[in-house]
Short mmCIF file of C-alpha atoms in Angstrom, two decimals:
data_model
loop_
_atom_site.label_atom_id
_atom_site.label_comp_id
_atom_site.label_asym_id
_atom_site.label_seq_id
_atom_site.Cartn_x
_atom_site.Cartn_y
_atom_site.Cartn_z
CA UNK E 53 123.22 -9.07 -44.42
CA UNK E 54 120.31 -7.90 -46.53
CA UNK E 55 117.54 -5.64 -45.19
CA UNK E 56 114.42 -4.68 -46.95
CA UNK E 57 112.61 -1.27 -46.39
CA UNK E 58 109.65 0.45 -47.80
CA UNK E 59 111.37 4.12 -47.59
CA UNK E 60 114.90 4.91 -46.76
CA UNK E 61 116.01 8.45 -46.24
CA UNK E 62 119.92 9.14 -46.58
CA UNK E 63 120.92 11.74 -44.25
CA UNK E 64 119.37 12.74 -40.62
CA UNK E 65 119.70 16.55 -41.27
CA UNK E 66 117.06 19.06 -41.40
CA UNK E 67 115.48 17.87 -44.74
CA UNK E 68 115.76 14.14 -43.98
CA UNK E 69 114.17 14.32 -40.27
CA UNK E 70 111.52 16.75 -41.47
CA UNK E 71 110.61 14.22 -44.26
CA UNK E 72 110.64 11.27 -41.72
CA UNK E 73 108.53 13.08 -39.37
CA UNK E 74 106.03 14.14 -41.99
CA UNK E 75 105.71 10.48 -43.13
CA UNK E 76 105.24 9.36 -39.53
CA UNK E 77 102.47 11.71 -39.01
CA UNK E 78 100.75 10.18 -41.97
CA UNK E 79 101.37 6.63 -40.56
CA UNK E 80 104.22 5.75 -42.97
CA UNK E 81 107.52 4.17 -41.39
CA UNK E 82 110.78 5.29 -42.83
CA UNK E 83 114.40 4.55 -42.07
CA UNK E 84 116.92 7.38 -41.95
CA UNK E 85 120.45 6.64 -42.40
CA UNK E 86 123.19 8.99 -40.88
CA UNK E 87 126.92 8.57 -41.57
CA UNK E 88 127.85 10.23 -38.36
CA UNK E 89 127.62 8.68 -35.03
CA UNK E 90 125.32 11.11 -33.57
CA UNK E 91 123.06 14.24 -34.81
CA UNK E 92 125.10 16.78 -36.75
CA UNK E 93 124.64 20.34 -35.00
CA UNK E 94 127.39 21.96 -37.04
CA UNK E 95 126.36 25.59 -37.89
CA UNK E 96 124.96 26.46 -34.69
CA UNK E 97 121.77 28.39 -35.63
CA UNK E 98 120.07 29.86 -38.65
CA UNK E 99 117.20 32.33 -39.51
CA UNK E 100 113.74 30.75 -39.70
CA UNK E 101 111.17 32.90 -41.57
CA UNK E 102 107.46 32.64 -41.67
CA UNK E 103 107.74 29.87 -44.37
CA UNK E 104 109.78 27.65 -42.06
CA UNK E 105 107.38 27.97 -39.15
CA UNK E 106 104.47 27.02 -41.45
CA UNK E 107 106.37 23.83 -42.33
CA UNK E 108 107.35 23.01 -38.42
CA UNK E 109 103.40 23.58 -37.65
CA UNK E 110 102.47 21.20 -40.31
CA UNK E 111 104.77 18.30 -38.83
CA UNK E 112 103.57 19.41 -35.24
CA UNK E 113 106.63 20.99 -33.60
CA UNK E 114 106.38 24.47 -34.08
CA UNK E 115 104.99 25.56 -30.64
CA UNK E 116 107.52 23.70 -28.88
CA UNK E 117 110.35 25.63 -30.58
CA UNK E 118 108.63 29.00 -30.43
CA UNK E 119 108.84 29.36 -26.84
CA UNK E 120 112.65 28.70 -26.74
CA UNK E 121 113.58 31.49 -29.22
CA UNK E 122 112.91 35.07 -29.52
CA UNK E 123 110.80 36.68 -32.14
CA UNK E 124 112.97 39.05 -34.18
CA UNK E 125 111.12 42.29 -34.90
CA UNK E 126 113.21 43.93 -37.74
CA UNK E 127 116.29 43.79 -39.98
CA UNK E 128 118.80 46.74 -39.61
CA UNK E 129 121.44 47.16 -42.49
CA UNK E 130 124.35 49.50 -42.09
CA UNK E 131 127.38 50.24 -44.49
CA UNK E 132 130.95 51.47 -43.61
CA UNK E 133 130.85 53.01 -47.24
CA UNK E 134 127.97 55.37 -46.53
CA UNK E 135 127.23 58.23 -44.14
CA UNK E 136 123.47 57.45 -44.12
CA UNK E 137 121.97 56.13 -40.85
CA UNK E 138 121.33 52.37 -40.95
CA UNK E 139 118.16 51.24 -42.90
CA UNK E 140 115.81 49.50 -40.92
CA UNK E 141 112.94 47.06 -42.18
CA UNK E 142 110.28 45.91 -39.70
CA UNK E 143 109.08 42.29 -39.99
CA UNK E 144 105.41 43.29 -40.08
CA UNK E 145 103.16 40.40 -40.39
CA UNK E 146 106.21 37.83 -40.48
CA UNK E 147 107.56 35.41 -37.92
CA UNK E 148 111.19 35.36 -37.98
CA UNK E 149 113.29 33.70 -35.23
CA UNK E 150 116.88 32.47 -34.95
CA UNK E 151 116.41 28.86 -34.40
CA UNK E 152 119.26 26.75 -32.66
CA UNK E 153 120.06 23.71 -35.01
CA UNK E 154 120.73 21.52 -32.05
CA UNK E 155 117.35 22.10 -30.61
CA UNK E 156 115.55 21.50 -34.00
CA UNK E 157 117.31 18.35 -34.69
CA UNK E 158 116.77 17.01 -31.14
CA UNK E 159 113.11 18.00 -31.39
CA UNK E 160 112.71 16.17 -34.74
CA UNK E 161 114.62 13.23 -33.70
CA UNK E 162 112.53 12.63 -30.33
CA UNK E 163 109.22 12.75 -32.42
CA UNK E 164 110.17 10.04 -34.83
CA UNK E 165 109.67 6.51 -33.59
CA UNK E 166 112.67 4.62 -31.89
CA UNK E 167 114.81 2.91 -34.36
CA UNK E 168 113.92 5.48 -37.29
CA UNK E 169 117.53 6.70 -37.38
CA UNK E 170 120.49 4.36 -37.81
CA UNK E 171 123.75 6.03 -37.07
CA UNK E 172 127.07 5.34 -38.42
CA UNK E 173 125.54 4.31 -41.71
CA UNK E 174 127.25 5.60 -44.79
CA UNK E 175 126.09 4.84 -48.29
CA UNK E 176 128.95 4.20 -50.51
CA UNK E 177 126.95 3.22 -53.87
CA UNK E 178 123.49 2.54 -55.15
CA UNK E 179 122.44 -0.01 -57.56
CA UNK E 180 119.31 -1.19 -59.34
CA UNK E 181 117.56 -4.36 -57.98
CA UNK E 182 115.02 -6.67 -59.22
CA UNK E 183 111.33 -5.75 -58.47
CA UNK E 184 111.93 -1.85 -58.82
CA UNK E 185 113.88 -1.78 -55.70
CA UNK E 186 117.02 0.34 -55.13
CA UNK E 187 119.84 -1.52 -53.43
CA UNK E 188 122.08 0.45 -51.10
CA UNK E 189 125.61 -0.68 -50.15
CA UNK E 190 126.77 0.81 -46.83
CA UNK E 191 130.44 0.96 -45.66
CA UNK E 192 129.89 -1.46 -42.99
CA UNK E 193 128.99 -4.17 -45.47
CA UNK E 194 125.23 -4.11 -44.94
CA UNK E 195 122.97 -4.08 -48.08
CA UNK E 196 119.61 -2.46 -48.07
CA UNK E 197 116.67 -2.73 -50.70
CA UNK E 198 113.97 0.05 -50.53
CA UNK E 199 111.01 0.81 -52.64
CA UNK E 200 111.74 4.51 -52.18
CA UNK E 201 114.92 6.23 -51.75
CA UNK E 202 115.30 9.79 -50.56
CA UNK E 203 118.61 11.74 -50.65
CA UNK E 204 118.93 14.36 -48.01
CA UNK E 205 122.72 13.81 -47.63
CA UNK E 206 123.83 17.29 -48.37
CA UNK E 207 126.20 19.05 -51.06
CA UNK E 208 128.18 15.97 -51.41
CA UNK E 209 125.03 13.77 -52.23
CA UNK E 210 125.55 10.35 -53.16
CA UNK E 211 121.97 10.18 -54.11
CA UNK E 212 122.17 13.39 -56.28
CA UNK E 213 125.21 12.02 -57.92
CA UNK E 214 123.30 8.81 -58.97
CA UNK E 215 120.55 11.03 -60.38
CA UNK E 216 123.18 12.74 -62.58
CA UNK E 217 123.33 16.18 -60.67
CA UNK E 218 126.45 18.01 -61.00
CA UNK E 219 128.64 18.89 -58.18
CA UNK E 220 127.56 22.31 -56.47
CA UNK E 221 129.56 25.02 -57.79
CA UNK E 222 131.93 27.28 -55.47
CA UNK E 223 130.14 30.75 -55.10
CA UNK E 224 133.56 32.60 -54.72
CA UNK E 225 133.20 33.39 -50.99
CA UNK E 226 133.49 31.77 -47.73
CA UNK E 227 131.57 32.15 -44.42
CA UNK E 228 132.67 32.02 -40.88
CA UNK E 229 129.79 31.15 -38.33
CA UNK E 230 129.79 31.36 -34.63
CA UNK E 231 127.57 31.23 -31.37
CA UNK E 232 128.45 33.62 -28.73
CA UNK E 233 127.14 32.64 -25.22
CA UNK E 234 126.68 35.44 -22.56
CA UNK E 235 126.22 33.82 -19.32
CA UNK E 236 124.56 36.74 -17.61
CA UNK E 237 122.57 37.55 -20.66
CA UNK E 238 123.46 39.80 -23.58
CA UNK E 239 120.52 42.57 -23.29
CA UNK E 240 120.46 42.95 -27.23
CA UNK E 241 117.50 44.24 -29.05
CA UNK E 242 115.42 41.39 -30.96
CA UNK E 243 116.69 42.60 -34.16
CA UNK E 244 118.93 41.19 -37.31
CA UNK E 245 121.81 43.41 -37.43
CA UNK E 246 124.19 43.66 -40.49
CA UNK E 247 127.03 45.46 -41.28
CA UNK E 248 128.61 45.62 -44.99
CA UNK E 249 132.18 46.52 -44.87
CA UNK E 250 135.14 46.75 -47.18
CA UNK E 251 136.08 43.05 -46.94
CA UNK E 252 132.80 41.29 -46.07
CA UNK E 253 129.68 41.27 -44.47
CA UNK E 254 128.91 40.65 -40.83
CA UNK E 255 125.41 39.92 -39.21
CA UNK E 256 124.25 38.63 -35.67
CA UNK E 257 120.91 37.99 -34.25
CA UNK E 258 119.83 36.72 -30.85
CA UNK E 259 118.28 33.23 -30.54
CA UNK E 260 117.33 33.70 -26.80
CA UNK E 261 118.59 35.65 -23.75
CA UNK E 262 122.06 34.16 -23.67
CA UNK E 263 122.83 32.85 -27.24
CA UNK E 264 123.55 35.14 -30.32
CA UNK E 265 124.21 33.51 -33.60
CA UNK E 266 126.75 35.37 -36.16
CA UNK E 267 128.33 35.03 -39.45
CA UNK E 268 131.02 36.75 -41.57
CA UNK E 269 131.08 36.16 -45.31
CA UNK E 270 134.08 37.36 -47.44
CA UNK E 271 136.03 36.67 -50.63
CA UNK E 272 138.96 34.65 -49.65
CA UNK E 273 142.53 35.63 -50.72
CA UNK E 274 145.38 33.41 -51.32
CA UNK E 275 147.05 34.52 -48.04
CA UNK E 276 144.00 33.17 -46.09
CA UNK E 277 144.22 29.67 -47.34
CA UNK E 278 144.21 27.05 -44.68
CA UNK E 279 142.82 29.52 -42.23
CA UNK E 280 139.19 27.70 -42.34
CA UNK E 281 140.96 24.90 -40.35
CA UNK E 282 142.26 27.18 -37.27
CA UNK E 283 139.44 28.67 -35.14
CA UNK E 284 142.18 31.04 -33.37
CA UNK E 285 142.96 32.66 -36.68
CA UNK E 286 139.22 32.75 -37.88
CA UNK E 287 138.35 34.79 -34.80
CA UNK E 288 141.27 36.85 -34.99
CA UNK E 289 140.58 37.61 -38.62
CA UNK E 290 137.00 38.53 -38.11
CA UNK E 291 137.85 40.74 -35.07
CA UNK E 292 140.50 42.63 -37.16
CA UNK E 293 137.77 43.33 -39.75
CA UNK E 294 135.28 45.07 -37.18
CA UNK E 295 137.24 48.44 -36.79
CA UNK E 296 134.11 50.21 -38.06
CA UNK E 297 131.82 48.00 -36.13
CA UNK E 298 129.53 48.91 -33.03
CA UNK E 299 131.01 47.80 -29.62
CA UNK E 300 127.73 45.64 -29.73
CA UNK E 301 129.18 43.60 -32.54
CA UNK E 302 132.66 43.40 -31.27
CA UNK E 303 131.42 41.95 -27.98
CA UNK E 304 129.57 39.13 -29.86
CA UNK E 305 132.77 38.08 -31.47
CA UNK E 306 134.75 38.40 -28.04
CA UNK E 307 132.18 36.28 -26.11
CA UNK E 308 132.37 33.35 -28.70
CA UNK E 309 134.51 30.41 -27.71
CA UNK E 310 136.87 28.72 -30.11
CA UNK E 311 134.76 25.45 -30.28
CA UNK E 312 131.78 27.62 -31.31
CA UNK E 313 133.59 28.77 -34.43
CA UNK E 314 133.43 27.22 -37.99
CA UNK E 315 134.21 28.14 -41.66
CA UNK E 316 133.32 26.61 -44.77
CA UNK E 317 133.16 27.72 -48.62
CA UNK E 318 129.89 28.71 -49.88
CA UNK E 319 128.35 26.46 -52.70
CA UNK E 320 125.41 26.59 -54.79
CA UNK E 321 123.44 24.67 -57.52
CA UNK E 322 123.69 26.25 -60.80
CA UNK E 323 119.96 27.57 -61.40
CA UNK E 324 119.53 26.51 -64.88
CA UNK E 325 120.50 22.77 -63.80
CA UNK E 326 117.56 23.08 -61.55
CA UNK E 327 115.10 24.83 -63.86
CA UNK E 328 115.87 22.78 -67.18
CA UNK E 329 117.91 19.57 -67.10
CA UNK E 330 118.65 18.51 -63.51
CA UNK E 331 116.84 15.29 -62.35
CA UNK E 332 114.96 16.18 -58.97
CA UNK E 333 113.75 12.63 -59.12
CA UNK E 334 113.84 9.52 -61.40
CA UNK E 335 111.70 6.78 -60.90
CA UNK E 336 111.30 5.95 -57.06
CA UNK E 337 114.34 8.18 -56.18
CA UNK E 338 114.42 11.78 -55.49
CA UNK E 339 116.62 14.46 -53.54
CA UNK E 340 115.71 17.19 -51.05
CA UNK E 341 117.52 19.91 -48.99
CA UNK E 342 121.12 20.71 -49.78
CA UNK E 343 121.37 17.74 -51.85
CA UNK E 344 118.68 19.45 -54.36
CA UNK E 345 119.13 23.14 -53.90
CA UNK E 346 122.56 24.24 -52.11
CA UNK E 347 122.55 27.97 -51.95
CA UNK E 348 124.36 31.00 -50.67
CA UNK E 349 123.15 32.12 -47.27
CA UNK E 350 122.02 35.69 -48.50
CA UNK E 351 118.26 35.05 -48.17
CA UNK E 352 118.69 33.05 -44.93
CA UNK E 353 116.41 30.49 -46.79
CA UNK E 354 118.61 27.30 -47.09
CA UNK E 355 117.40 25.49 -44.04
CA UNK E 356 113.64 27.02 -44.39
CA UNK E 357 113.38 25.66 -47.82
CA UNK E 358 114.67 22.25 -46.66
CA UNK E 359 111.76 22.17 -44.20
CA UNK E 360 109.42 22.99 -47.11
CA UNK E 361 110.92 20.12 -49.05
CA UNK E 362 110.30 17.71 -46.22
CA UNK E 363 106.64 18.73 -45.79
CA UNK E 364 105.97 18.69 -49.63
CA UNK E 365 107.63 15.44 -50.11
CA UNK E 366 105.98 13.60 -47.19
CA UNK E 367 102.52 14.87 -48.59
CA UNK E 368 103.27 13.85 -52.27
CA UNK E 369 104.62 10.52 -51.25
CA UNK E 370 101.78 9.97 -48.73
CA UNK E 371 99.20 10.57 -51.31
CA UNK E 372 101.08 7.84 -53.51
CA UNK E 373 101.49 5.17 -50.78
CA UNK E 374 98.28 5.63 -48.95
CA UNK E 375 95.96 5.63 -51.92
CA UNK E 376 93.93 2.28 -51.71
CA UNK E 377 93.64 -0.23 -54.50
CA UNK E 378 97.29 -0.84 -55.86
CA UNK E 379 96.90 -4.33 -57.61
CA UNK E 380 100.64 -5.35 -57.90
CA UNK E 381 104.12 -4.17 -57.63
CA UNK E 382 104.21 -2.43 -60.85
CA UNK E 383 100.97 -0.18 -60.03
CA UNK E 384 102.66 0.56 -56.66
CA UNK E 385 105.99 1.78 -58.39
CA UNK E 386 104.08 3.85 -60.87
CA UNK E 387 102.04 5.66 -57.94
CA UNK E 388 105.53 6.24 -56.05
CA UNK E 389 106.98 7.67 -59.32
CA UNK E 390 104.08 9.97 -60.01
CA UNK E 391 104.11 11.09 -56.28
CA UNK E 392 107.75 12.03 -56.45
CA UNK E 393 107.48 13.68 -59.98
CA UNK E 394 104.65 15.79 -58.30
CA UNK E 395 107.12 16.86 -55.57
CA UNK E 396 109.72 17.71 -58.25
CA UNK E 397 107.43 19.90 -59.98
CA UNK E 398 106.19 21.80 -56.72
CA UNK E 399 109.80 22.27 -55.77
CA UNK E 400 111.73 22.91 -59.04
CA UNK E 401 110.59 26.72 -59.52
CA UNK E 402 110.67 27.52 -55.95
CA UNK E 403 114.27 26.13 -55.64
CA UNK E 404 115.43 27.94 -58.79
CA UNK E 405 113.79 31.02 -57.47
CA UNK E 406 115.65 30.99 -54.11
CA UNK E 407 119.06 29.80 -55.60
CA UNK E 408 119.03 32.66 -58.23
CA UNK E 409 117.77 35.38 -55.67
CA UNK E 410 120.08 34.48 -53.10
CA UNK E 411 123.13 34.53 -55.67
CA UNK E 412 122.15 37.75 -56.87
CA UNK E 413 121.57 39.49 -53.54
CA UNK E 414 124.93 38.10 -52.53
CA UNK E 415 126.56 39.68 -55.36
CA UNK E 416 125.19 43.08 -54.72
CA UNK E 417 126.06 42.98 -51.11
CA UNK E 418 129.75 41.94 -51.64
CA UNK E 419 130.42 43.81 -54.73
CA UNK E 420 133.06 46.67 -54.26
CA UNK E 421 132.52 48.37 -57.76
CA UNK E 422 131.83 52.13 -57.37
CA UNK E 423 128.53 52.12 -59.30
CA UNK E 424 127.20 49.00 -57.45
CA UNK E 425 128.24 50.36 -54.21
CA UNK E 426 126.55 53.70 -54.88
CA UNK E 427 123.48 52.23 -55.94
CA UNK E 428 123.32 49.87 -52.97
CA UNK E 429 123.86 52.49 -50.43
CA UNK E 430 121.41 54.87 -52.02
CA UNK E 431 118.57 52.55 -53.35
CA UNK E 432 119.06 48.91 -52.98
CA UNK E 433 119.37 48.11 -49.45
CA UNK E 434 115.70 48.66 -48.74
CA UNK E 435 114.75 46.76 -52.00
CA UNK E 436 116.87 43.88 -50.71
CA UNK E 437 115.17 43.96 -47.55
CA UNK E 438 111.90 43.84 -49.08
CA UNK E 439 112.71 40.94 -51.35
CA UNK E 440 113.69 39.04 -48.29
CA UNK E 441 110.39 39.60 -46.86
CA UNK E 442 108.50 38.52 -49.84
CA UNK E 443 110.58 35.37 -50.12
CA UNK E 444 109.33 34.40 -46.49
CA UNK E 445 105.80 34.45 -47.23
CA UNK E 446 105.71 31.09 -49.13
CA UNK E 447 103.35 28.44 -47.68
CA UNK E 448 104.43 24.80 -48.40
CA UNK E 449 100.93 23.60 -47.47
CA UNK E 450 99.62 20.96 -44.82
CA UNK E 451 100.35 17.12 -44.64
#
């Protein structure tokens, strides 16, 4: 069976659904292919900075999500290497919340038209087709032809591979993520708290009155291989590393159930590939989200920048598809190509900047060298906090 669509988006994650909803707001229909049989909520939650809320407002769902998540007032960073008191940076003029991934995806999915998302639809290959169409072969034997192909299919993106982008590189670290649920309420301050220790870095922040998202990043040793598949070992490993942590931090780990713990290696797109020779778009094909710019979580901008991508892409593609007067298929293809090129130009430097900065911040925070440690504890923590705040002020614009 062969199906013809105007716009196909591969991946019903944050970037894919943001793009689809943005296009819908402009009156453009899209089909979103999702390989899973339901929405993927792995990861539990993430920090959303002002730039993400501007993107959410652009697609019309910001207010409905604000009322379900606390406003975070400041970031507090402490170090087990230093006798200095914790360094605190207030979030003056910024909107920062810990957004639950499930609520975001459900809100996005609810606002796109029925039938937009097709689950259990795994793309296995991409071919050229006559008339400027791209032909997608699905695992179930379905063949799709589309005028526009958008890859939002994550770090192992089939679309990114077709564009010639290299596989994301291993950053040398892994991350455990978890969600602690306090049935009677946690009573924590609305602050993003981090502890830099000898082995890794722990951070946690409340989403609402009952849920607290946390993470722990570290450089895995050989003896820890295979631990990522065992939540019991993961929880015990993190608990063992919290000897110097506060009782508050320890209680977060204690109140995390095993099904609410995951771990994965951290990967990133090599920055020079983004800036110089990587294809963000080619013809009527492009990528967004982790398919474009996987990055380490040290800026908390991975999901935020995926929302920026979605709004920017919907706007640029909308300008191409809605402009009147296309005389034939060749003219329409040319407009699509130019629209996607404009999107790539807008996102290339921003992606390079975020990936590079995140990697460097992660290097400073994890490095155990005496000089780096001294500079970090004496001078750099405040600088890093300021850097995070500056990156969060970006505005991707309106639809």
